Tab-separated table of C-alpha atoms in Angstrom:
chain	number	residue	atom	x	y	z
A	1	MET	CA	-0.039	0.012	0.068
A	2	ALA	CA	1.413	3.380	-1.084
A	3	ARG	CA	2.104	5.876	1.867
A	4	THR	CA	0.044	8.967	1.795
A	5	SER	CA	2.042	12.404	1.677
A	6	ASN	CA	0.724	12.869	5.479
A	7	SER	CA	2.542	9.630	6.453
A	8	ALA	CA	5.665	10.495	4.674
A	9	PHE	CA	5.688	14.051	6.484
A	10	ASP	CA	5.151	12.382	9.818
A	11	GLU	CA	8.225	10.313	9.166
A	12	ILE	CA	10.617	13.342	8.743
A	13	ALA	CA	8.881	15.921	10.955
A	14	PRO	CA	11.044	14.710	13.969
A	15	LEU	CA	14.333	15.135	11.915
A	16	MET	CA	13.340	18.562	10.745
A	17	ASP	CA	12.371	19.483	14.422
A	18	ALA	CA	15.567	18.107	15.700
A	19	ARG	CA	17.602	20.266	13.327
A	20	ILE	CA	15.765	23.417	14.085
A	21	ALA	CA	15.763	22.643	17.879
A	22	PHE	CA	19.753	22.046	17.733
A	23	GLU	CA	20.258	25.312	15.661
A	24	ASN	CA	18.147	27.128	18.088
A	25	GLY	CA	20.262	25.806	21.034
A	26	GLN	CA	17.132	23.916	22.274
A	27	TYR	CA	19.563	20.624	22.902
A	28	GLU	CA	17.037	18.566	25.091
A	29	LYS	CA	14.185	19.086	22.650
A	30	SER	CA	16.668	18.439	19.741
A	31	TYR	CA	17.723	15.139	21.397
A	32	GLN	CA	14.123	14.086	21.989
A	33	ASN	CA	13.164	14.681	18.387
A	34	TYR	CA	16.444	12.948	17.152
A	35	SER	CA	15.483	9.892	19.374
A	36	ALA	CA	11.977	9.706	17.975
A	37	ALA	CA	13.581	9.875	14.534
A	38	PHE	CA	16.083	7.060	15.580
A	39	LEU	CA	13.254	4.640	16.274
A	40	ARG	CA	11.775	5.104	12.724
A	41	ASP	CA	15.344	5.041	10.699
A	42	PRO	CA	17.883	3.734	13.014
A	43	ASP	CA	20.588	3.353	10.111
A	44	ASN	CA	20.238	6.930	9.220
A	45	ILE	CA	23.682	8.766	9.151
A	46	ASP	CA	22.267	12.191	9.673
A	47	ILE	CA	20.134	11.069	12.491
A	48	LEU	CA	22.843	9.315	14.321
A	49	PHE	CA	25.219	12.464	14.189
A	50	GLY	CA	22.341	14.604	15.404
A	51	LEU	CA	21.525	12.131	18.150
A	52	ALA	CA	25.292	11.838	19.029
A	53	ARG	CA	25.604	15.874	18.830
A	54	SER	CA	22.755	16.700	21.054
A	55	GLY	CA	23.509	13.865	23.532
A	56	LEU	CA	26.883	15.306	24.071
A	57	LYS	CA	25.278	18.722	24.510
A	58	ILE	CA	22.939	17.537	27.424
A	59	GLY	CA	25.241	15.175	29.241
A	60	LYS	CA	23.781	11.844	27.540
A	61	ASN	CA	27.344	10.770	27.197
A	62	ASP	CA	26.264	7.040	27.031
A	63	ILE	CA	23.846	7.637	24.036
A	64	ALA	CA	26.397	9.719	22.291
A	65	ASP	CA	29.119	7.020	22.875
A	66	LYS	CA	26.880	4.422	21.217
A	67	ALA	CA	26.000	6.543	18.229
A	68	TYR	CA	29.327	7.380	17.571
A	69	ASN	CA	30.443	3.838	17.887
A	70	LYS	CA	27.638	2.606	15.508
A	71	LEU	CA	28.576	5.377	13.171
A	72	ALA	CA	32.386	3.816	12.866
A	73	SER	CA	30.773	0.891	10.951
A	74	TYR	CA	29.496	2.958	8.114
A	75	ASN	CA	31.118	4.357	4.831
A	76	LEU	CA	31.593	7.880	6.009
A	77	THR	CA	33.124	10.912	4.272
A	78	ALA	CA	36.494	12.228	5.390
A	79	GLU	CA	34.782	15.097	7.291
A	80	GLN	CA	32.236	12.838	8.718
A	81	SER	CA	35.133	10.539	9.863
A	82	PHE	CA	36.822	13.331	11.688
A	83	GLU	CA	33.571	14.209	13.579
A	84	GLN	CA	32.902	10.392	14.513
A	85	PHE	CA	36.396	10.190	15.871
A	86	THR	CA	36.446	13.463	17.875
A	87	GLY	CA	33.005	12.995	19.206
A	88	LEU	CA	33.743	9.595	20.278
A	89	VAL	CA	36.760	10.652	22.154
A	90	LEU	CA	34.766	13.581	23.818
A	91	ALA	CA	31.970	10.808	24.731
A	92	GLU	CA	34.701	8.317	26.116
A	93	VAL	CA	36.279	10.951	28.238
A	94	ALA	CA	33.129	12.304	29.686
A	95	LEU	CA	32.165	8.871	30.439
A	96	GLY	CA	35.448	7.949	32.207
A	97	THR	CA	35.776	4.861	30.047
A	98	SER	CA	39.018	6.027	28.214
A	99	GLU	CA	42.146	4.459	29.436
A	100	ASN	CA	44.297	7.473	28.725
A	101	PRO	CA	42.254	10.599	28.312
A	102	GLU	CA	45.078	12.927	27.598
A	103	ALA	CA	46.693	10.872	25.212
A	104	ARG	CA	43.162	10.279	23.318
A	105	LEU	CA	42.275	13.981	23.351
A	106	LYS	CA	45.810	14.976	21.910
A	107	GLN	CA	45.248	12.368	19.144
A	108	ALA	CA	41.871	13.934	18.150
A	109	LEU	CA	43.359	17.638	18.318
A	110	GLU	CA	45.764	16.251	15.830
A	111	ILE	CA	43.115	16.085	13.203
A	112	ALA	CA	40.758	18.681	14.819
A	113	PRO	CA	43.068	21.489	16.222
A	114	LYS	CA	40.376	24.119	16.112
A	115	ASP	CA	37.719	22.061	18.029
A	116	TYR	CA	37.605	23.858	21.321
A	117	ARG	CA	35.510	21.166	22.976
A	118	LEU	CA	38.707	18.896	22.800
A	119	TRP	CA	40.950	21.844	24.288
A	120	ASN	CA	38.228	22.316	26.987
A	121	ALA	CA	38.309	18.605	27.740
A	122	LEU	CA	41.916	18.471	27.684
A	123	GLY	CA	41.894	21.573	30.276
A	124	GLN	CA	39.610	19.585	32.714
A	125	GLU	CA	41.894	16.546	32.194
A	126	TYR	CA	44.731	18.573	33.268
A	127	ASP	CA	42.786	20.273	36.224
A	128	GLY	CA	42.142	16.615	37.478
A	129	GLN	CA	45.788	15.923	37.380
A	130	VAL	CA	46.555	18.984	39.237
A	131	ARG	CA	48.701	20.577	36.402
A	132	TRP	CA	47.297	24.023	36.632
A	133	GLU	CA	49.418	25.817	34.122
A	134	GLU	CA	48.574	23.347	31.425
A	135	SER	CA	44.941	23.513	32.183
A	136	ARG	CA	45.065	27.271	31.694
A	137	ALA	CA	46.926	26.912	28.461
A	138	ALA	CA	44.394	24.547	27.047
A	139	TYR	CA	41.371	26.785	28.087
A	140	LYS	CA	43.288	29.668	26.374
A	141	LYS	CA	43.557	27.711	23.298
A	142	SER	CA	39.738	26.894	23.324
A	143	ARG	CA	38.988	30.671	23.426
A	144	GLU	CA	41.359	31.162	20.695
A	145	THR	CA	39.507	28.589	18.802
A	146	GLY	CA	35.918	29.720	19.038
A	147	PHE	CA	34.973	28.995	22.718
A	148	SER	CA	33.119	32.094	24.386
A	149	GLU	CA	34.668	34.662	26.736
A	150	ALA	CA	32.181	33.882	29.287
A	151	GLY	CA	32.722	30.234	28.918
A	152	PHE	CA	36.612	30.654	29.207
A	153	ARG	CA	36.141	32.805	32.309
A	154	ASN	CA	33.945	29.919	33.663
A	155	ASN	CA	36.446	27.405	32.997
A	156	LEU	CA	39.080	29.454	34.968
A	157	GLY	CA	36.678	29.682	37.925
A	158	MET	CA	36.191	26.108	37.975
A	159	SER	CA	40.003	25.487	37.946
A	160	HIS	CA	40.552	27.842	40.660
A	161	MET	CA	37.661	25.853	42.459
A	162	ALA	CA	39.693	22.594	42.212
A	163	GLN	CA	42.723	24.578	43.578
A	164	LYS	CA	40.442	25.778	46.591
A	165	ASN	CA	41.232	29.325	45.558
A	166	TYR	CA	37.683	30.392	45.972
A	167	GLU	CA	37.997	34.198	46.007
A	168	TYR	CA	39.633	34.054	42.374
A	169	ALA	CA	36.979	31.497	41.204
A	170	ALA	CA	34.107	33.805	42.541
A	171	THR	CA	35.848	36.813	40.695
A	172	TYR	CA	36.029	34.837	37.289
A	173	PHE	CA	32.427	33.404	37.770
A	174	ASN	CA	31.063	36.932	38.226
A	175	GLU	CA	32.853	37.920	35.057
A	176	ALA	CA	31.230	35.096	33.181
A	177	ALA	CA	27.786	35.859	34.626
A	178	ARG	CA	28.246	39.495	33.591
A	179	LEU	CA	29.270	38.613	29.952
A	180	ALA	CA	26.555	35.956	29.531
A	181	PRO	CA	23.641	36.727	32.056
A	182	GLN	CA	21.270	34.214	30.447
A	183	GLN	CA	23.563	31.282	31.482
A	184	ALA	CA	22.268	30.882	35.076
A	185	GLN	CA	25.056	28.094	35.745
A	186	PHE	CA	27.672	30.777	35.908
A	187	GLU	CA	25.559	32.661	38.401
A	188	ASN	CA	25.101	29.528	40.457
A	189	ASN	CA	28.765	28.819	40.169
A	190	ARG	CA	29.508	32.197	41.692
A	191	ARG	CA	27.110	31.715	44.640
A	192	PHE	CA	28.864	28.237	45.192
A	193	ALA	CA	32.210	29.812	45.232
A	194	LEU	CA	31.035	32.464	47.787
A	195	LEU	CA	29.506	29.546	49.914
A	196	MET	CA	32.781	27.814	49.857
A	197	MET	CA	34.238	31.029	51.155
A	198	GLY	CA	31.863	30.886	54.025
A	199	ASN	CA	30.189	34.065	52.764
A	200	TYR	CA	26.775	32.753	53.118
A	201	GLN	CA	24.822	36.268	53.113
A	202	ALA	CA	26.450	37.185	49.770
A	203	ALA	CA	26.010	33.896	48.084
A	204	LEU	CA	22.256	33.667	48.650
A	205	GLU	CA	21.491	37.292	48.265
A	206	ASN	CA	18.429	37.818	46.004
A	207	ALA	CA	18.160	34.032	45.402
A	208	ALA	CA	14.810	32.463	45.372
A	209	ASP	CA	14.201	29.880	48.400
A	210	ASN	CA	14.401	26.937	46.029
A	211	ASP	CA	17.329	28.198	44.222
A	212	ALA	CA	18.934	28.972	47.593
A	213	ALA	CA	18.234	25.218	48.840
A	214	ASN	CA	19.686	23.668	45.746
A	215	ILE	CA	22.863	25.710	45.945
A	216	LEU	CA	23.159	25.045	49.716
A	217	GLY	CA	22.521	21.238	48.939
A	218	ASP	CA	25.067	20.932	46.282
A	219	ALA	CA	27.594	22.828	48.374
A	220	GLY	CA	27.078	20.466	51.252
A	221	TYR	CA	27.433	17.263	49.050
A	222	ILE	CA	30.660	18.543	47.403
A	223	ALA	CA	31.922	19.504	51.041
A	224	MET	CA	30.963	16.051	52.240
A	225	GLN	CA	32.877	14.330	49.208
A	226	ARG	CA	35.739	16.527	50.263
A	227	GLU	CA	35.520	14.974	53.808
A	228	ASP	CA	34.979	18.302	55.218
A	229	TYR	CA	32.245	17.233	57.388
A	230	SER	CA	31.616	20.174	59.585
A	231	LEU	CA	31.017	22.517	56.666
A	232	ALA	CA	28.835	19.770	54.835
A	233	ARG	CA	26.533	19.569	58.043
A	234	ILE	CA	26.249	23.282	58.182
A	235	LEU	CA	25.139	23.502	54.477
A	236	LEU	CA	22.805	20.576	54.427
A	237	GLU	CA	20.941	21.418	57.265
A	238	LYS	CA	20.786	25.045	55.942
A	239	ALA	CA	19.497	23.604	52.734
A	240	ILE	CA	16.721	21.699	54.665
A	241	GLU	CA	15.786	24.866	56.619
A	242	VAL	CA	15.589	27.125	53.767
A	243	SER	CA	13.756	24.821	51.326
A	244	PRO	CA	10.097	25.838	50.719
A	245	ARG	CA	9.094	22.078	50.559
A	246	TYR	CA	10.755	18.744	51.771
A	247	ASN	CA	14.150	18.698	50.363
A	248	GLN	CA	14.569	14.770	49.765
A	249	ARG	CA	18.262	15.159	48.285
A	250	ALA	CA	19.612	17.351	51.182
A	251	VAL	CA	17.816	14.841	53.627
A	252	LEU	CA	19.442	11.884	51.930
A	253	HIS	CA	22.776	13.446	51.933
A	254	LEU	CA	22.425	14.424	55.481
A	255	GLU	CA	21.888	10.831	56.216
A	256	GLN	CA	24.961	9.740	54.402
A	257	LEU	CA	26.990	12.251	56.375
A	258	GLU	CA	25.658	10.616	59.483
A	259	SER	CA	26.636	7.070	58.441
A	260	ARG	CA	30.197	8.331	57.402
A	261	GLN	CA	30.732	10.271	60.762
A	262	ASN	CA	29.393	7.025	62.883
C-alpha cells in the first residue's frame, strides 16, 4: 500500500524539528526529536550524528558514545570520519571509559586542532591531574579556537575551585555571569564559590528559596565528598531549613553524612 503524503511527512517531521531545535540551542528538545527519528530510521547517518551531537550537549554521554561507535561501521566521508572520531573521544572522556584521556584528546586534536571542545576537555583533564598551568593554557586555546569569553572565564573559575582558590574563582564566575547573564549556571557557580568562602549572606542574596536550597545542598554534598564534614553539615542543614518544600536530596545527603561520621 502506498504511503500518503501525510505519513511521509510524519516520518521526517521529528528530524526537521530536531535540526531546528539544535540550531536554536534547544538541545534537550533536539535530543528528544532525534531519538524519535532514530526509532523510525536507526541506520540513518544524519540522525545518528544528530543524536550523538545533541546527546553530548545535554550530558547523555552514554547515548553519544553508542551513536558514535555505531557510525564507525558506516562508509563515512572524510569530514564525517573526523567528526565521528572526535565526538567518540569526547564521549569516552566524559564517561570516564578512556584508559588514557590525555593521549586520546591529543590524538583527536591532531586532526581537529580548532575544536574548542577538545581543548576544554584537555583543560579539565589537566585540572584533574593538578597541572594548573597546562590547564590554563588549554583553556586559552579553547578561547582562541572559538569558545566564548564567558565560557573561558567560567572554566578558569572551575579550575580555581579545584585549587580551592575560592576568591579567584568567585571573581571569574562573576565576570562570566556578567558577560552571559542568560547562563544561570555561571551565577550559580559564583554563589557556590562564595559559599565555599563562608560568605553565606552574599551567596544567597536575591536567590529564590528553592534556588538557595539547591545551591546549599550542592555545596554541602561537595563538602562531604571532600571530607569537610563540619562544613557539609552546616550547608545541608541550612538547605533543609530554607527549602520551601521537603528537600529529599538534602535529607538523603545528610543521612549519608551521618553514616560516614558514625
